[in-house]
Amino acid sequence: RLRSFISLIRFIISLAANQSLTILKQVYAPDLEAMFYSCQSIHKFVDDLSQKFETAQVTTDVETIHRTVVKLEVDLLKNWLADTPDKYNEILYLIGRKDNHLWRYSTKIFSYILQKLDLLESVQKYHGQIPHSDDYIRLEEYLQSFHRESDKIERLLVDRIHMDLMLNISEEQYTDRSIDR
C-alpha cells in the first residue's frame, strides 16, 4: 500500500510541483487505501485524478498528463498484482480494453504474470508444447472468453515470451542454430 501512495505522490509532484500539496489534499481521503482494492477501483481513481489535472491550472500539456496518468495506473496495478497475484486476469482484461493505453507500459506486469505462471520455463522446457495445468487452463479460458478483445493480450504475451527467449539465447547458440539451418 505504501508503494502505491509513494507512486501517487511522485505522480503529483512530477506534473504540478507548485500545486502538489493542494492537489494531494484534494485527492487524499482517509480511505485512500480502500480505493486500491480492485482493478476497477484503481482505474476509476486514476480517471478521476486525470480529470482533476485537466481542470487544474497546471502548465503541463495534456499529452504529458495522459502519458503520466497511464504510467501511474500501470504502477498502481503492478503494486496491486503483487498483493493479489491470483487475480492477474482482471489486469489482463483492463489492459485489453480498447478505451485505454495501459498496454504501452505493461511490460513489468506481463513479466510478473509470465513468472508467476512459469510460462517461459514451460515454453523452453517443452519446446512450445505447454503442458496442461490449472493455471494454463485458467489463462486459456480467460483468453477465449473475450473472443476478439483478447487479441491484444495474446499478442503482448507472445511478444513478451519471444523477447525473453531472444534475450536468453547466447550469441554462440544463435550462431550455431543459424549455421545448422
Coordinates of N, CA and C in Angstrom, one line a residue:
R1 N 0.8 -1.2 0.0 CA 0.0 0.0 0.0 C 0.9 1.3 0.0
L2 N 2.0 1.2 0.7 CA 2.9 2.3 0.8 C 3.5 2.6 -0.6
R3 N 3.8 1.6 -1.4 CA 4.3 1.8 -2.7 C 3.3 2.5 -3.6
S4 N 2.0 2.2 -3.4 CA 1.0 2.9 -4.2 C 0.9 4.4 -3.8
F5 N 1.0 4.7 -2.5 CA 1.0 6.0 -2.1 C 2.2 6.8 -2.5
I6 N 3.4 6.2 -2.5 CA 4.6 6.9 -3.0 C 4.5 7.1 -4.5
S7 N 3.9 6.2 -5.2 CA 3.7 6.4 -6.7 C 2.8 7.6 -6.9
L8 N 1.8 7.7 -6.2 CA 0.8 8.8 -6.3 C 1.5 10.1 -6.0
I9 N 2.3 10.2 -5.0 CA 3.0 11.4 -4.6 C 4.0 11.8 -5.7
R10 N 4.7 10.8 -6.2 CA 5.7 11.1 -7.3 C 4.9 11.6 -8.5
F11 N 3.8 11.1 -8.8 CA 3.0 11.5 -10.0 C 2.6 12.9 -9.8
I12 N 2.0 13.3 -8.7 CA 1.5 14.6 -8.4 C 2.7 15.6 -8.5
I13 N 3.8 15.3 -7.9 CA 4.9 16.2 -7.9 C 5.5 16.4 -9.3
S14 N 5.5 15.3 -10.1 CA 6.0 15.4 -11.5 C 5.2 16.3 -12.4
L15 N 3.9 16.4 -12.2 CA 3.0 17.2 -13.0 C 2.7 18.6 -12.5
A16 N 2.7 18.7 -11.2 CA 2.4 20.0 -10.7 C 3.2 20.3 -9.4
A17 N 4.4 20.5 -9.5 CA 5.3 20.7 -8.4 C 4.8 21.9 -7.5
N18 N 4.4 23.0 -8.1 CA 4.0 24.1 -7.4 C 2.7 23.9 -6.6
Q19 N 1.8 23.1 -7.2 CA 0.5 22.9 -6.6 C 0.3 21.5 -6.0
S20 N 1.4 20.8 -5.8 CA 1.4 19.4 -5.4 C 0.6 19.2 -4.0
L21 N 0.9 20.1 -3.1 CA 0.2 19.9 -1.8 C -1.3 20.1 -1.9
T22 N -1.7 21.1 -2.7 CA -3.1 21.4 -2.9 C -3.8 20.2 -3.5
I23 N -3.2 19.7 -4.6 CA -3.8 18.5 -5.3 C -3.8 17.3 -4.4
L24 N -2.7 17.1 -3.7 CA -2.7 15.9 -2.8 C -3.8 16.0 -1.8
K25 N -4.1 17.2 -1.2 CA -5.2 17.3 -0.3 C -6.5 17.1 -0.9
Q26 N -6.7 17.4 -2.2 CA -7.9 17.2 -2.9 C -8.2 15.7 -3.1
V27 N -7.1 14.9 -3.4 CA -7.3 13.5 -3.8 C -7.2 12.6 -2.5
Y28 N -6.5 13.1 -1.5 CA -6.3 12.3 -0.3 C -7.6 12.2 0.4
A29 N -7.9 10.9 0.8 CA -9.1 10.7 1.7 C -8.6 9.6 2.7
P30 N -9.2 9.6 3.9 CA -8.9 8.7 4.9 C -8.9 7.2 4.4
D31 N -9.8 7.0 3.4 CA -10.0 5.6 2.9 C -9.3 5.5 1.6
L32 N -8.2 6.2 1.4 CA -7.4 6.1 0.1 C -7.0 4.7 -0.2
E33 N -6.6 4.0 0.9 CA -6.2 2.6 0.7 C -7.3 1.7 0.1
A34 N -8.5 2.0 0.5 CA -9.7 1.3 0.1 C -9.9 1.5 -1.4
M35 N -9.5 2.6 -2.0 CA -9.6 2.9 -3.4 C -8.8 2.0 -4.2
F36 N -7.9 1.3 -3.7 CA -7.0 0.4 -4.4 C -7.3 -1.1 -4.2
Y37 N -8.5 -1.4 -3.9 CA -8.9 -2.8 -3.6 C -9.1 -3.7 -4.8
S38 N -9.4 -3.1 -6.0 CA -9.6 -3.8 -7.2 C -9.1 -3.1 -8.4
C39 N -8.9 -3.7 -9.5 CA -8.5 -3.1 -10.7 C -9.5 -2.0 -11.1
Q40 N -10.7 -2.2 -11.0 CA -11.7 -1.2 -11.4 C -11.7 0.0 -10.5
S41 N -11.5 -0.2 -9.2 CA -11.4 1.0 -8.3 C -10.1 1.8 -8.6
I42 N -9.0 1.1 -8.9 CA -7.8 1.8 -9.3 C -8.1 2.6 -10.6
H43 N -8.7 2.0 -11.6 CA -9.0 2.6 -12.8 C -9.9 3.9 -12.6
K44 N -10.9 3.7 -11.8 CA -11.8 4.9 -11.5 C -11.0 6.0 -10.8
F45 N -10.2 5.6 -9.8 CA -9.4 6.6 -9.1 C -8.5 7.4 -10.1
V46 N -7.8 6.7 -10.9 CA -6.9 7.3 -11.9 C -7.7 8.2 -12.9
D47 N -8.8 7.7 -13.3 CA -9.6 8.6 -14.2 C -10.1 9.9 -13.6
D48 N -10.5 9.8 -12.3 CA -10.9 11.0 -11.6 C -9.7 11.9 -11.4
L49 N -8.6 11.3 -11.0 CA -7.4 12.1 -10.8 C -7.0 12.8 -12.1
S50 N -7.1 12.1 -13.2 CA -6.8 12.7 -14.5 C -7.6 13.9 -14.8
Q51 N -8.9 13.8 -14.5 CA -9.9 14.9 -14.8 C -9.5 16.1 -13.9
K52 N -9.1 15.8 -12.7 CA -8.7 16.9 -11.8 C -7.5 17.7 -12.4
F53 N -6.5 16.9 -12.9 CA -5.4 17.6 -13.5 C -5.7 18.3 -14.8
E54 N -6.7 17.8 -15.5 CA -7.1 18.5 -16.7 C -7.8 19.8 -16.4
T55 N -8.5 19.9 -15.3 CA -9.2 21.1 -15.0 C -8.4 22.0 -14.1
A56 N -7.4 21.5 -13.4 CA -6.5 22.3 -12.6 C -5.6 23.2 -13.6
Q57 N -5.2 24.3 -13.1 CA -4.3 25.1 -13.9 C -2.9 24.8 -13.8
V58 N -2.5 23.7 -14.4 CA -1.1 23.2 -14.4 C -0.5 23.6 -15.8
T59 N 0.8 23.8 -15.8 CA 1.5 24.2 -17.0 C 1.8 23.0 -17.9
T60 N 1.6 21.9 -17.5 CA 1.9 20.7 -18.2 C 0.9 20.5 -19.3
D61 N 1.3 20.1 -20.5 CA 0.4 19.8 -21.6 C -0.4 18.6 -21.4
V62 N -1.5 18.5 -22.1 CA -2.5 17.4 -21.9 C -1.9 16.0 -22.3
E63 N -1.1 16.0 -23.3 CA -0.4 14.7 -23.7 C 0.5 14.2 -22.7
T64 N 1.2 15.0 -22.0 CA 2.1 14.6 -20.9 C 1.3 14.1 -19.7
I65 N 0.2 14.8 -19.5 CA -0.7 14.4 -18.4 C -1.2 13.0 -18.6
H66 N -1.7 12.8 -19.9 CA -2.2 11.4 -20.2 C -1.2 10.4 -20.1
R67 N 0.0 10.6 -20.6 CA 1.1 9.6 -20.6 C 1.5 9.3 -19.1
T68 N 1.6 10.3 -18.3 CA 2.0 10.1 -16.9 C 0.9 9.5 -16.1
V69 N -0.4 9.7 -16.5 CA -1.5 9.1 -15.8 C -1.5 7.6 -16.1
V70 N -1.2 7.2 -17.4 CA -1.2 5.8 -17.8 C -0.1 5.1 -17.0
K71 N 1.1 5.8 -16.9 CA 2.2 5.2 -16.1 C 1.8 5.0 -14.7
L72 N 1.2 6.0 -14.1 CA 0.7 5.8 -12.7 C -0.2 4.7 -12.5
E73 N -1.2 4.5 -13.5 CA -2.2 3.4 -13.4 C -1.5 2.1 -13.5
V74 N -0.5 2.0 -14.4 CA 0.2 0.7 -14.5 C 1.0 0.4 -13.2
D75 N 1.6 1.5 -12.7 CA 2.3 1.3 -11.4 C 1.4 0.8 -10.3
L76 N 0.3 1.4 -10.2 CA -0.7 1.0 -9.1 C -1.2 -0.4 -9.4
L77 N -1.4 -0.7 -10.6 CA -1.9 -2.1 -10.9 C -0.8 -3.1 -10.6
K78 N 0.4 -2.8 -11.0 CA 1.5 -3.7 -10.7 C 1.7 -3.9 -9.2
N79 N 1.5 -2.8 -8.4 CA 1.5 -3.0 -6.9 C 0.4 -3.8 -6.4
W80 N -0.8 -3.6 -7.0 CA -2.0 -4.4 -6.6 C -1.8 -5.9 -7.0
L81 N -1.2 -6.1 -8.2 CA -0.9 -7.5 -8.6 C 0.1 -8.2 -7.6
A82 N 1.0 -7.5 -7.1 CA 2.0 -8.1 -6.2 C 1.3 -8.5 -4.9
D83 N 0.2 -7.8 -4.5 CA -0.6 -8.2 -3.3 C -1.6 -9.3 -3.6
T84 N -2.1 -9.3 -4.9 CA -3.2 -10.3 -5.2 C -2.8 -11.0 -6.5
P85 N -1.8 -11.9 -6.5 CA -1.2 -12.5 -7.7 C -2.2 -13.4 -8.5
D86 N -3.2 -13.9 -7.8 CA -4.2 -14.8 -8.4 C -5.2 -14.1 -9.2
K87 N -5.2 -12.8 -9.2 CA -6.3 -12.1 -9.9 C -5.7 -11.4 -11.1
Y88 N -4.6 -12.0 -11.7 CA -4.0 -11.4 -12.9 C -4.9 -11.2 -14.1
N89 N -6.0 -12.1 -14.1 CA -6.9 -12.0 -15.3 C -7.6 -10.6 -15.3
E90 N -7.9 -10.1 -14.1 CA -8.5 -8.8 -14.0 C -7.7 -7.7 -14.7
I91 N -6.4 -7.7 -14.4 CA -5.5 -6.8 -15.0 C -5.4 -7.0 -16.5
L92 N -5.4 -8.3 -17.0 CA -5.3 -8.5 -18.4 C -6.6 -8.0 -19.1
Y93 N -7.7 -8.1 -18.4 CA -9.0 -7.6 -19.0 C -8.9 -6.1 -19.2
L94 N -8.4 -5.4 -18.1 CA -8.3 -4.0 -18.1 C -7.3 -3.5 -19.2
I95 N -6.1 -4.2 -19.3 CA -5.1 -3.8 -20.4 C -5.7 -4.1 -21.7
G96 N -6.5 -5.1 -21.9 CA -7.1 -5.5 -23.2 C -8.2 -4.5 -23.7
R97 N -8.8 -3.7 -22.8 CA -9.8 -2.8 -23.2 C -9.3 -1.8 -24.2
K98 N -10.2 -1.4 -25.1 CA -9.9 -0.5 -26.2 C -9.8 0.9 -25.8
D99 N -10.4 1.3 -24.6 CA -10.5 2.7 -24.2 C -9.3 3.1 -23.3
N100 N -8.2 2.4 -23.3 CA -7.0 2.9 -22.6 C -5.8 2.5 -23.3
H101 N -4.7 3.0 -22.8 CA -3.4 2.7 -23.4 C -2.4 2.0 -22.4
L102 N -3.0 1.3 -21.5 CA -2.2 0.6 -20.5 C -1.2 -0.3 -21.1
W103 N -1.5 -0.9 -22.2 CA -0.6 -1.9 -22.8 C 0.8 -1.3 -23.2
R104 N 0.8 0.0 -23.4 CA 2.1 0.6 -23.7 C 3.2 0.5 -22.7
Y105 N 2.7 0.4 -21.4 CA 3.7 0.4 -20.3 C 3.5 -0.8 -19.4
S106 N 3.0 -1.9 -20.0 CA 2.7 -3.1 -19.2 C 3.7 -4.2 -19.2
T107 N 4.9 -3.9 -19.6 CA 6.0 -4.9 -19.7 C 6.2 -5.6 -18.3
K108 N 6.3 -4.8 -17.3 CA 6.6 -5.4 -15.9 C 5.4 -6.2 -15.5
I109 N 4.2 -5.8 -15.8 CA 3.0 -6.6 -15.5 C 3.1 -8.0 -16.2
F110 N 3.3 -8.0 -17.5 CA 3.4 -9.2 -18.2 C 4.6 -10.1 -17.7
S111 N 5.7 -9.5 -17.4 CA 6.8 -10.2 -16.9 C 6.4 -10.9 -15.6
Y112 N 5.7 -10.2 -14.7 CA 5.3 -10.8 -13.5 C 4.3 -11.9 -13.7
I113 N 3.4 -11.8 -14.6 CA 2.4 -12.8 -14.9 C 3.1 -14.1 -15.4
L114 N 4.0 -13.9 -16.4 CA 4.7 -15.0 -17.0 C 5.6 -15.7 -16.0
Q115 N 6.2 -14.9 -15.1 CA 7.0 -15.5 -14.0 C 6.1 -16.3 -13.0
K116 N 4.9 -15.8 -12.7 CA 4.0 -16.4 -11.8 C 3.5 -17.8 -12.4
L117 N 3.3 -17.8 -13.7 CA 2.8 -19.0 -14.3 C 3.9 -19.9 -14.8
D118 N 5.1 -19.5 -14.6 CA 6.3 -20.3 -15.1 C 6.1 -20.6 -16.6
L119 N 5.5 -19.6 -17.3 CA 5.2 -19.9 -18.7 C 6.5 -19.9 -19.6
L120 N 7.4 -19.0 -19.4 CA 8.6 -19.0 -20.2 C 9.4 -20.3 -20.0
E121 N 9.5 -20.8 -18.7 CA 10.2 -22.0 -18.4 C 9.5 -23.2 -19.1
S122 N 8.2 -23.2 -19.1 CA 7.5 -24.3 -19.8 C 7.7 -24.3 -21.3
V123 N 7.7 -23.1 -21.9 CA 7.9 -23.0 -23.3 C 9.3 -23.5 -23.6
Q124 N 10.3 -23.1 -22.8 CA 11.7 -23.6 -23.1 C 11.8 -25.1 -22.9
K125 N 11.3 -25.6 -21.8 CA 11.4 -27.0 -21.4 C 10.7 -27.9 -22.3
Y126 N 9.5 -27.5 -22.7 CA 8.7 -28.4 -23.6 C 8.7 -28.0 -25.0
H127 N 9.6 -27.1 -25.4 CA 9.7 -26.6 -26.8 C 8.4 -26.1 -27.4
G128 N 7.7 -25.3 -26.6 CA 6.5 -24.7 -27.1 C 5.2 -25.5 -26.9
Q129 N 5.4 -26.8 -26.5 CA 4.2 -27.6 -26.2 C 3.9 -27.5 -24.7
I130 N 3.1 -26.5 -24.4 CA 2.9 -26.2 -23.0 C 2.0 -27.3 -22.4
P131 N 2.4 -27.9 -21.3 CA 1.6 -28.9 -20.6 C 0.3 -28.3 -20.0
H132 N -0.7 -29.1 -19.8 CA -1.9 -28.6 -19.2 C -1.8 -28.5 -17.7
S133 N -2.1 -27.4 -17.2 CA -2.1 -27.2 -15.7 C -3.3 -26.3 -15.4
D134 N -3.6 -26.3 -14.2 CA -4.8 -25.4 -13.8 C -4.6 -24.0 -14.2
D135 N -3.4 -23.5 -13.9 CA -3.1 -22.1 -14.3 C -3.2 -21.8 -15.7
Y136 N -2.6 -22.7 -16.6 CA -2.7 -22.5 -18.0 C -4.1 -22.6 -18.5
I137 N -4.8 -23.6 -18.0 CA -6.2 -23.8 -18.4 C -7.0 -22.5 -18.1
R138 N -6.8 -22.0 -16.9 CA -7.5 -20.8 -16.5 C -7.1 -19.6 -17.4
L139 N -5.9 -19.5 -17.7 CA -5.5 -18.4 -18.7 C -6.1 -18.6 -20.0
E140 N -6.1 -19.8 -20.5 CA -6.7 -20.1 -21.8 C -8.2 -19.8 -21.8
E141 N -8.9 -20.2 -20.8 CA -10.3 -20.0 -20.6 C -10.6 -18.5 -20.6
Y142 N -9.8 -17.7 -19.9 CA -9.9 -16.3 -19.8 C -9.8 -15.7 -21.2
L143 N -8.7 -16.1 -21.9 CA -8.5 -15.5 -23.3 C -9.6 -15.9 -24.2
Q144 N -10.1 -17.1 -24.1 CA -11.2 -17.5 -25.0 C -12.5 -16.8 -24.7
S145 N -12.7 -16.4 -23.4 CA -14.0 -15.8 -23.0 C -14.2 -14.4 -23.6
F146 N -13.1 -13.8 -24.0 CA -13.2 -12.4 -24.5 C -13.1 -12.3 -26.0
H147 N -13.0 -13.4 -26.7 CA -13.0 -13.5 -28.2 C -12.0 -12.5 -28.8
R148 N -12.5 -11.6 -29.6 CA -11.6 -10.7 -30.3 C -10.9 -9.7 -29.4
E149 N -11.5 -9.4 -28.2 CA -10.9 -8.5 -27.3 C -9.6 -9.0 -26.7
S150 N -9.3 -10.3 -26.8 CA -8.1 -10.8 -26.2 C -6.9 -10.8 -27.2
D151 N -7.2 -10.4 -28.4 CA -6.1 -10.4 -29.4 C -4.9 -9.6 -29.0
K152 N -5.2 -8.4 -28.4 CA -4.1 -7.6 -27.9 C -3.3 -8.2 -26.8
I153 N -4.0 -8.9 -25.9 CA -3.4 -9.5 -24.8 C -2.5 -10.7 -25.3
E154 N -3.1 -11.5 -26.2 CA -2.4 -12.6 -26.8 C -1.1 -12.2 -27.5
R155 N -1.2 -11.1 -28.3 CA 0.0 -10.6 -29.0 C 1.0 -10.1 -28.0
L156 N 0.6 -9.4 -27.0 CA 1.5 -8.9 -26.0 C 2.2 -10.0 -25.2
L157 N 1.5 -11.1 -24.9 CA 2.1 -12.3 -24.2 C 3.1 -12.9 -25.1
V158 N 2.7 -13.1 -26.4 CA 3.6 -13.8 -27.3 C 4.9 -12.9 -27.5
D159 N 4.7 -11.6 -27.7 CA 5.8 -10.7 -27.8 C 6.8 -10.8 -26.6
R160 N 6.2 -10.8 -25.4 CA 7.0 -10.9 -24.2 C 7.7 -12.2 -24.1
I161 N 7.1 -13.3 -24.4 CA 7.8 -14.6 -24.4 C 8.9 -14.6 -25.5
H162 N 8.6 -14.1 -26.7 CA 9.6 -14.1 -27.7 C 10.8 -13.2 -27.3
M163 N 10.5 -12.1 -26.7 CA 11.6 -11.2 -26.3 C 12.5 -11.9 -25.2
D164 N 11.8 -12.5 -24.3 CA 12.6 -13.2 -23.2 C 13.4 -14.4 -23.8
L165 N 12.8 -15.1 -24.7 CA 13.6 -16.2 -25.3 C 14.8 -15.7 -26.1
M166 N 14.6 -14.6 -26.8 CA 15.7 -14.0 -27.6 C 16.8 -13.5 -26.6
L167 N 16.4 -12.9 -25.5 CA 17.4 -12.4 -24.5 C 18.1 -13.5 -23.8
N168 N 17.5 -14.7 -23.7 CA 18.1 -15.8 -23.0 C 19.1 -16.6 -23.9
I169 N 19.0 -16.4 -25.2 CA 19.9 -17.2 -26.1 C 21.2 -16.5 -26.2
S170 N 22.3 -17.2 -26.1 CA 23.6 -16.6 -26.2 C 23.9 -16.4 -27.7
E171 N 24.9 -15.5 -27.9 CA 25.3 -15.3 -29.3 C 25.9 -16.5 -30.0
E172 N 26.6 -17.3 -29.2 CA 27.1 -18.6 -29.7 C 26.0 -19.5 -30.1
Q173 N 25.0 -19.7 -29.2 CA 23.9 -20.6 -29.6 C 23.2 -20.1 -30.8
Y174 N 23.0 -18.8 -30.9 CA 22.4 -18.2 -32.1 C 23.1 -18.5 -33.4
T175 N 24.5 -18.4 -33.3 CA 25.3 -18.6 -34.5 C 25.2 -20.1 -34.8
D176 N 25.3 -21.0 -33.8 CA 25.2 -22.4 -34.0 C 23.9 -22.8 -34.7
R177 N 22.8 -22.3 -34.2 CA 21.5 -22.6 -34.8 C 21.3 -22.1 -36.2
S178 N 21.9 -20.9 -36.5 CA 21.7 -20.3 -37.8 C 22.6 -21.1 -38.8
I179 N 23.7 -21.6 -38.4 CA 24.6 -22.4 -39.3 C 23.9 -23.7 -39.6
D180 N 23.2 -24.3 -38.6 CA 22.6 -25.6 -38.8 C 21.5 -25.6 -39.8
R181 N 20.9 -24.5 -40.0 CA 19.8 -24.3 -41.0 C 20.3 -24.2 -42.3

